[in-house]
Amino acid sequence: MTARRRWLASAAAAAACVAGLAACSDGSDSPAQSDGPEAPTQSDERDRADELLRSEGYLDDSGAVALGPAGPGGDETDVHEAMCTYLFGAPDEVAERAGLDEATLTDGSGYRMLGANGSGIECGWGSADEPVLVLASWGSADRFDGAEDIDVLVDLPDGVGVASYHPGSDVERLTEDELAQWLTEAPAFTQSV
């Protein structure tokens, strides 16, 4: 199994191997405002994701995705997809912003609990089985110590945000600052243990 597959999902999820570390941020630099596409704000899909997550008890009063000791089960695909849409945008919005040809949410995207490696929400877009772009909001940077398969890592109030493009893709990539901005403007993710 490739490093990318382990990074995106459990052993059953498919993903691609990613190349060397492009850049990391310790959070001391605030992301620069860009002239690139604006962050998705509201859409019918994001409204539906908000409604579903609230009805399932996964949003707190501030609008953060807040989980107790457990998150949604593996069979709750709609909840996992709603978390990705709520945090980062609907697939079409993500594709437009990130310059992707395909607007498919990759299989295995959503909430992950990896024991000693913590928990978070990891979402990939591209084809159904191979992401071109992965965005994640994770509870701790410890999981990424020594990782060479990410483009941007930023400190967030409740963990870290991580972004990575597949190295073999020929899409016009967002800059490190644009990726960092996307990660920092997403709603928060928290989990109590």
PDB file of C-alpha atoms in Angstrom:
ATOM      1  CA  MET A   1       0.000   0.000   0.000  1.00  0.00           C
ATOM      2  CA  THR A   2       1.364   3.438  -0.912  1.00  0.00           C
ATOM      3  CA  ALA A   3       1.944   6.256   1.549  1.00  0.00           C
ATOM      4  CA  ARG A   4      -0.855   8.235  -0.102  1.00  0.00           C
ATOM      5  CA  ARG A   5      -3.375   5.435   0.485  1.00  0.00           C
ATOM      6  CA  ARG A   6      -2.517   5.326   4.183  1.00  0.00           C
ATOM      7  CA  TRP A   7      -2.752   9.109   4.347  1.00  0.00           C
ATOM      8  CA  LEU A   8      -6.165   9.448   2.699  1.00  0.00           C
ATOM      9  CA  ALA A   9      -8.069   6.569   4.196  1.00  0.00           C
ATOM     10  CA  SER A  10      -8.065   3.240   5.896  1.00  0.00           C
ATOM     11  CA  ALA A  11      -6.508   0.215   4.247  1.00  0.00           C
ATOM     12  CA  ALA A  12      -9.550  -0.260   2.023  1.00  0.00           C
ATOM     13  CA  ALA A  13      -9.493   3.245   0.521  1.00  0.00           C
ATOM     14  CA  ALA A  14      -7.662   3.811  -2.721  1.00  0.00           C
ATOM     15  CA  ALA A  15      -5.360   6.762  -3.293  1.00  0.00           C
ATOM     16  CA  ALA A  16      -2.108   7.690  -4.962  1.00  0.00           C
ATOM     17  CA  CYS A  17       1.503   7.995  -3.857  1.00  0.00           C
ATOM     18  CA  VAL A  18       2.697  11.543  -3.377  1.00  0.00           C
ATOM     19  CA  ALA A  19       6.175  13.008  -3.772  1.00  0.00           C
ATOM     20  CA  GLY A  20       8.386  15.170  -1.533  1.00  0.00           C
ATOM     21  CA  LEU A  21       7.572  17.923   0.857  1.00  0.00           C
ATOM     22  CA  ALA A  22       7.023  21.218  -0.928  1.00  0.00           C
ATOM     23  CA  ALA A  23       6.452  23.545   1.989  1.00  0.00           C
ATOM     24  CA  CYS A  24       5.282  23.687   5.560  1.00  0.00           C
ATOM     25  CA  SER A  25       4.145  26.518   7.741  1.00  0.00           C
ATOM     26  CA  ASP A  26       4.547  26.730  11.467  1.00  0.00           C
ATOM     27  CA  GLY A  27       1.487  28.962  11.668  1.00  0.00           C
ATOM     28  CA  SER A  28       3.505  32.078  12.466  1.00  0.00           C
ATOM     29  CA  ASP A  29       2.871  33.475   9.004  1.00  0.00           C
ATOM     30  CA  SER A  30      -0.697  34.314   8.196  1.00  0.00           C
ATOM     31  CA  PRO A  31      -1.706  33.257   4.713  1.00  0.00           C
ATOM     32  CA  ALA A  32      -1.557  36.020   2.166  1.00  0.00           C
ATOM     33  CA  GLN A  33      -4.766  37.144   0.556  1.00  0.00           C
ATOM     34  CA  SER A  34      -4.783  36.018  -3.022  1.00  0.00           C
ATOM     35  CA  ASP A  35      -6.349  37.149  -6.243  1.00  0.00           C
ATOM     36  CA  GLY A  36      -7.361  33.526  -6.838  1.00  0.00           C
ATOM     37  CA  PRO A  37     -10.878  32.146  -6.671  1.00  0.00           C
ATOM     38  CA  GLU A  38     -12.864  33.008  -3.578  1.00  0.00           C
ATOM     39  CA  ALA A  39     -13.624  30.367  -0.999  1.00  0.00           C
ATOM     40  CA  PRO A  40     -16.959  28.652  -1.387  1.00  0.00           C
ATOM     41  CA  THR A  41     -19.312  30.308   1.062  1.00  0.00           C
ATOM     42  CA  GLN A  42     -22.843  29.047   0.675  1.00  0.00           C
ATOM     43  CA  SER A  43     -24.587  26.895  -1.861  1.00  0.00           C
ATOM     44  CA  ASP A  44     -27.541  24.570  -1.821  1.00  0.00           C
ATOM     45  CA  GLU A  45     -25.136  21.646  -1.326  1.00  0.00           C
ATOM     46  CA  ARG A  46     -23.418  23.307   1.623  1.00  0.00           C
ATOM     47  CA  ASP A  47     -26.804  24.209   3.118  1.00  0.00           C
ATOM     48  CA  ARG A  48     -27.860  20.544   2.857  1.00  0.00           C
ATOM     49  CA  ALA A  49     -24.564  19.444   4.417  1.00  0.00           C
ATOM     50  CA  ASP A  50     -25.088  21.910   7.294  1.00  0.00           C
ATOM     51  CA  GLU A  51     -28.628  20.613   7.825  1.00  0.00           C
ATOM     52  CA  LEU A  52     -27.561  16.954   7.846  1.00  0.00           C
ATOM     53  CA  LEU A  53     -24.620  17.517  10.204  1.00  0.00           C
ATOM     54  CA  ARG A  54     -26.817  19.513  12.606  1.00  0.00           C
ATOM     55  CA  SER A  55     -29.530  16.861  12.552  1.00  0.00           C
ATOM     56  CA  GLU A  56     -26.930  14.181  13.353  1.00  0.00           C
ATOM     57  CA  GLY A  57     -25.439  16.290  16.184  1.00  0.00           C
ATOM     58  CA  TYR A  58     -22.069  16.877  14.497  1.00  0.00           C
ATOM     59  CA  LEU A  59     -22.105  20.704  14.528  1.00  0.00           C
ATOM     60  CA  ASP A  60     -21.750  22.846  17.633  1.00  0.00           C
ATOM     61  CA  ASP A  61     -23.330  26.272  18.195  1.00  0.00           C
ATOM     62  CA  SER A  62     -20.324  28.046  16.646  1.00  0.00           C
ATOM     63  CA  GLY A  63     -20.634  26.039  13.425  1.00  0.00           C
ATOM     64  CA  ALA A  64     -17.602  23.813  14.075  1.00  0.00           C
ATOM     65  CA  VAL A  65     -17.704  20.121  13.248  1.00  0.00           C
ATOM     66  CA  ALA A  66     -17.548  18.788  16.802  1.00  0.00           C
ATOM     67  CA  LEU A  67     -17.465  15.076  17.548  1.00  0.00           C
ATOM     68  CA  GLY A  68     -17.577  13.213  20.827  1.00  0.00           C
ATOM     69  CA  PRO A  69     -15.461  10.118  21.433  1.00  0.00           C
ATOM     70  CA  ALA A  70     -16.790   8.573  18.224  1.00  0.00           C
ATOM     71  CA  GLY A  71     -17.725   9.813  14.797  1.00  0.00           C
ATOM     72  CA  PRO A  72     -19.934   8.478  12.038  1.00  0.00           C
ATOM     73  CA  GLY A  73     -19.639   4.826  11.066  1.00  0.00           C
ATOM     74  CA  GLY A  74     -18.085   3.710   7.825  1.00  0.00           C
ATOM     75  CA  ASP A  75     -21.508   3.017   6.317  1.00  0.00           C
ATOM     76  CA  GLU A  76     -22.701   6.600   6.865  1.00  0.00           C
ATOM     77  CA  THR A  77     -21.342   7.784   3.521  1.00  0.00           C
ATOM     78  CA  ASP A  78     -23.748  10.719   3.358  1.00  0.00           C
ATOM     79  CA  VAL A  79     -22.399  12.099   6.657  1.00  0.00           C
ATOM     80  CA  HIS A  80     -18.768  11.704   5.572  1.00  0.00           C
ATOM     81  CA  GLU A  81     -19.503  13.468   2.278  1.00  0.00           C
ATOM     82  CA  ALA A  82     -21.411  16.205   4.120  1.00  0.00           C
ATOM     83  CA  MET A  83     -18.366  16.848   6.344  1.00  0.00           C
ATOM     84  CA  CYS A  84     -16.173  17.354   3.258  1.00  0.00           C
ATOM     85  CA  THR A  85     -18.736  19.623   1.614  1.00  0.00           C
ATOM     86  CA  TYR A  86     -19.304  21.617   4.800  1.00  0.00           C
ATOM     87  CA  LEU A  87     -15.595  22.141   5.520  1.00  0.00           C
ATOM     88  CA  PHE A  88     -14.126  22.660   2.063  1.00  0.00           C
ATOM     89  CA  GLY A  89     -16.964  23.130  -0.443  1.00  0.00           C
ATOM     90  CA  ALA A  90     -19.167  21.091  -2.725  1.00  0.00           C
ATOM     91  CA  PRO A  91     -17.271  19.036  -5.314  1.00  0.00           C
ATOM     92  CA  ASP A  92     -18.060  21.447  -8.170  1.00  0.00           C
ATOM     93  CA  GLU A  93     -16.907  24.415  -6.041  1.00  0.00           C
ATOM     94  CA  VAL A  94     -13.712  22.597  -5.080  1.00  0.00           C
ATOM     95  CA  ALA A  95     -13.030  21.652  -8.699  1.00  0.00           C
ATOM     96  CA  GLU A  96     -13.463  25.242  -9.846  1.00  0.00           C
ATOM     97  CA  ARG A  97     -11.337  26.708  -7.085  1.00  0.00           C
ATOM     98  CA  ALA A  98      -8.558  24.113  -7.352  1.00  0.00           C
ATOM     99  CA  GLY A  99      -8.515  23.860 -11.144  1.00  0.00           C
ATOM    100  CA  LEU A 100      -9.537  20.199 -11.255  1.00  0.00           C
ATOM    101  CA  ASP A 101     -10.968  18.544 -14.359  1.00  0.00           C
ATOM    102  CA  GLU A 102     -13.134  16.155 -12.343  1.00  0.00           C
ATOM    103  CA  ALA A 103     -15.451  17.095  -9.503  1.00  0.00           C
ATOM    104  CA  THR A 104     -15.696  13.673  -7.886  1.00  0.00           C
ATOM    105  CA  LEU A 105     -15.210  13.206  -4.140  1.00  0.00           C
ATOM    106  CA  THR A 106     -12.734  10.345  -3.761  1.00  0.00           C
ATOM    107  CA  ASP A 107     -13.904   7.103  -2.143  1.00  0.00           C
ATOM    108  CA  GLY A 108     -12.921   6.985   1.525  1.00  0.00           C
ATOM    109  CA  SER A 109     -13.146  10.743   2.058  1.00  0.00           C
ATOM    110  CA  GLY A 110     -14.543  11.997   5.349  1.00  0.00           C
ATOM    111  CA  TYR A 111     -13.970  11.405   9.040  1.00  0.00           C
ATOM    112  CA  ARG A 112     -11.033   9.219  10.135  1.00  0.00           C
ATOM    113  CA  MET A 113      -9.979   7.929  13.559  1.00  0.00           C
ATOM    114  CA  LEU A 114      -6.508   6.404  13.444  1.00  0.00           C
ATOM    115  CA  GLY A 115      -5.836   5.509  17.069  1.00  0.00           C
ATOM    116  CA  ALA A 116      -2.447   6.880  18.140  1.00  0.00           C
ATOM    117  CA  ASN A 117      -2.377   9.036  14.996  1.00  0.00           C
ATOM    118  CA  GLY A 118      -5.476  10.909  16.123  1.00  0.00           C
ATOM    119  CA  SER A 119      -8.537  11.860  14.167  1.00  0.00           C
ATOM    120  CA  GLY A 120      -9.647  14.300  11.539  1.00  0.00           C
ATOM    121  CA  ILE A 121     -11.497  14.866   8.313  1.00  0.00           C
ATOM    122  CA  GLU A 122      -9.636  14.069   5.086  1.00  0.00           C
ATOM    123  CA  CYS A 123     -11.214  14.777   1.724  1.00  0.00           C
ATOM    124  CA  GLY A 124      -9.896  14.019  -1.736  1.00  0.00           C
ATOM    125  CA  TRP A 125     -11.162  15.163  -5.125  1.00  0.00           C
ATOM    126  CA  GLY A 126     -10.333  13.924  -8.577  1.00  0.00           C
ATOM    127  CA  SER A 127     -11.568  10.560  -9.788  1.00  0.00           C
ATOM    128  CA  ALA A 128     -13.515   8.214  -7.526  1.00  0.00           C
ATOM    129  CA  ASP A 129     -10.431   6.148  -6.684  1.00  0.00           C
ATOM    130  CA  GLU A 130      -7.502   8.569  -7.018  1.00  0.00           C
ATOM    131  CA  PRO A 131      -7.380  12.092  -5.606  1.00  0.00           C
ATOM    132  CA  VAL A 132      -5.733  14.967  -7.407  1.00  0.00           C
ATOM    133  CA  LEU A 133      -6.145  17.206  -4.338  1.00  0.00           C
ATOM    134  CA  VAL A 134      -6.464  16.239  -0.678  1.00  0.00           C
ATOM    135  CA  LEU A 135      -7.462  18.711   2.053  1.00  0.00           C
ATOM    136  CA  ALA A 136      -7.585  17.699   5.704  1.00  0.00           C
ATOM    137  CA  SER A 137      -8.354  19.162   9.089  1.00  0.00           C
ATOM    138  CA  TRP A 138      -6.582  16.990  11.659  1.00  0.00           C
ATOM    139  CA  GLY A 139      -6.473  17.114  15.465  1.00  0.00           C
ATOM    140  CA  SER A 140      -2.683  17.004  15.819  1.00  0.00           C
ATOM    141  CA  ALA A 141       0.447  17.568  13.741  1.00  0.00           C
ATOM    142  CA  ASP A 142       2.017  14.439  15.278  1.00  0.00           C
ATOM    143  CA  ARG A 143       0.539  12.287  12.531  1.00  0.00           C
ATOM    144  CA  PHE A 144       2.530  14.226   9.922  1.00  0.00           C
ATOM    145  CA  ASP A 145       5.919  14.237  11.658  1.00  0.00           C
ATOM    146  CA  GLY A 146       8.480  13.422   8.999  1.00  0.00           C
ATOM    147  CA  ALA A 147       5.858  13.222   6.257  1.00  0.00           C
ATOM    148  CA  GLU A 148       7.156  13.969   2.810  1.00  0.00           C
ATOM    149  CA  ASP A 149       3.829  13.697   1.059  1.00  0.00           C
ATOM    150  CA  ILE A 150       2.227  17.080   1.761  1.00  0.00           C
ATOM    151  CA  ASP A 151       2.382  20.471   0.090  1.00  0.00           C
ATOM    152  CA  VAL A 152       1.184  22.675   2.949  1.00  0.00           C
ATOM    153  CA  LEU A 153       0.714  22.159   6.685  1.00  0.00           C
ATOM    154  CA  VAL A 154      -0.705  25.022   8.761  1.00  0.00           C
ATOM    155  CA  ASP A 155      -1.475  25.317  12.444  1.00  0.00           C
ATOM    156  CA  LEU A 156      -5.158  25.764  13.237  1.00  0.00           C
ATOM    157  CA  PRO A 157      -6.708  26.646  16.617  1.00  0.00           C
ATOM    158  CA  ASP A 158      -7.682  22.996  17.208  1.00  0.00           C
ATOM    159  CA  GLY A 159      -5.044  21.113  15.214  1.00  0.00           C
ATOM    160  CA  VAL A 160      -3.581  21.397  11.749  1.00  0.00           C
ATOM    161  CA  GLY A 161      -4.719  21.788   8.170  1.00  0.00           C
ATOM    162  CA  VAL A 162      -2.990  19.802   5.446  1.00  0.00           C
ATOM    163  CA  ALA A 163      -3.116  20.107   1.644  1.00  0.00           C
ATOM    164  CA  SER A 164      -1.545  17.980  -1.066  1.00  0.00           C
ATOM    165  CA  TYR A 165      -1.772  17.756  -4.840  1.00  0.00           C
ATOM    166  CA  HIS A 166      -0.939  14.490  -6.581  1.00  0.00           C
ATOM    167  CA  PRO A 167       2.524  15.069  -8.066  1.00  0.00           C
ATOM    168  CA  GLY A 168       1.603  13.499 -11.394  1.00  0.00           C
ATOM    169  CA  SER A 169      -1.365  15.771 -12.050  1.00  0.00           C
ATOM    170  CA  ASP A 170      -1.070  18.481 -14.650  1.00  0.00           C
ATOM    171  CA  VAL A 171      -3.616  20.862 -13.116  1.00  0.00           C
ATOM    172  CA  GLU A 172      -2.600  24.440 -12.476  1.00  0.00           C
ATOM    173  CA  ARG A 173      -1.963  24.293  -8.753  1.00  0.00           C
ATOM    174  CA  LEU A 174      -2.959  26.834  -6.176  1.00  0.00           C
ATOM    175  CA  THR A 175      -0.029  28.519  -4.476  1.00  0.00           C
ATOM    176  CA  GLU A 176       1.062  27.541  -0.988  1.00  0.00           C
ATOM    177  CA  ASP A 177      -0.524  30.747   0.337  1.00  0.00           C
ATOM    178  CA  GLU A 178      -3.815  30.000  -1.438  1.00  0.00           C
ATOM    179  CA  LEU A 179      -3.881  26.462  -0.037  1.00  0.00           C
ATOM    180  CA  ALA A 180      -3.067  27.747   3.439  1.00  0.00           C
ATOM    181  CA  GLN A 181      -5.840  30.326   3.158  1.00  0.00           C
ATOM    182  CA  TRP A 182      -8.324  27.630   2.149  1.00  0.00           C
ATOM    183  CA  LEU A 183      -7.372  25.512   5.160  1.00  0.00           C
ATOM    184  CA  THR A 184      -7.551  28.379   7.645  1.00  0.00           C
ATOM    185  CA  GLU A 185     -10.889  29.710   6.415  1.00  0.00           C
ATOM    186  CA  ALA A 186     -12.632  26.329   6.689  1.00  0.00           C
ATOM    187  CA  PRO A 187     -14.889  25.770   9.715  1.00  0.00           C
ATOM    188  CA  ALA A 188     -13.134  24.180  12.688  1.00  0.00           C
ATOM    189  CA  PHE A 189     -13.009  20.477  13.465  1.00  0.00           C
ATOM    190  CA  THR A 190     -12.759  19.250  17.074  1.00  0.00           C
ATOM    191  CA  GLN A 191     -13.101  15.901  18.779  1.00  0.00           C
ATOM    192  CA  SER A 192     -13.312  15.144  22.473  1.00  0.00           C
ATOM    193  CA  VAL A 193     -11.864  11.838  23.604  1.00  0.00           C
TER     194      VAL A 193
END
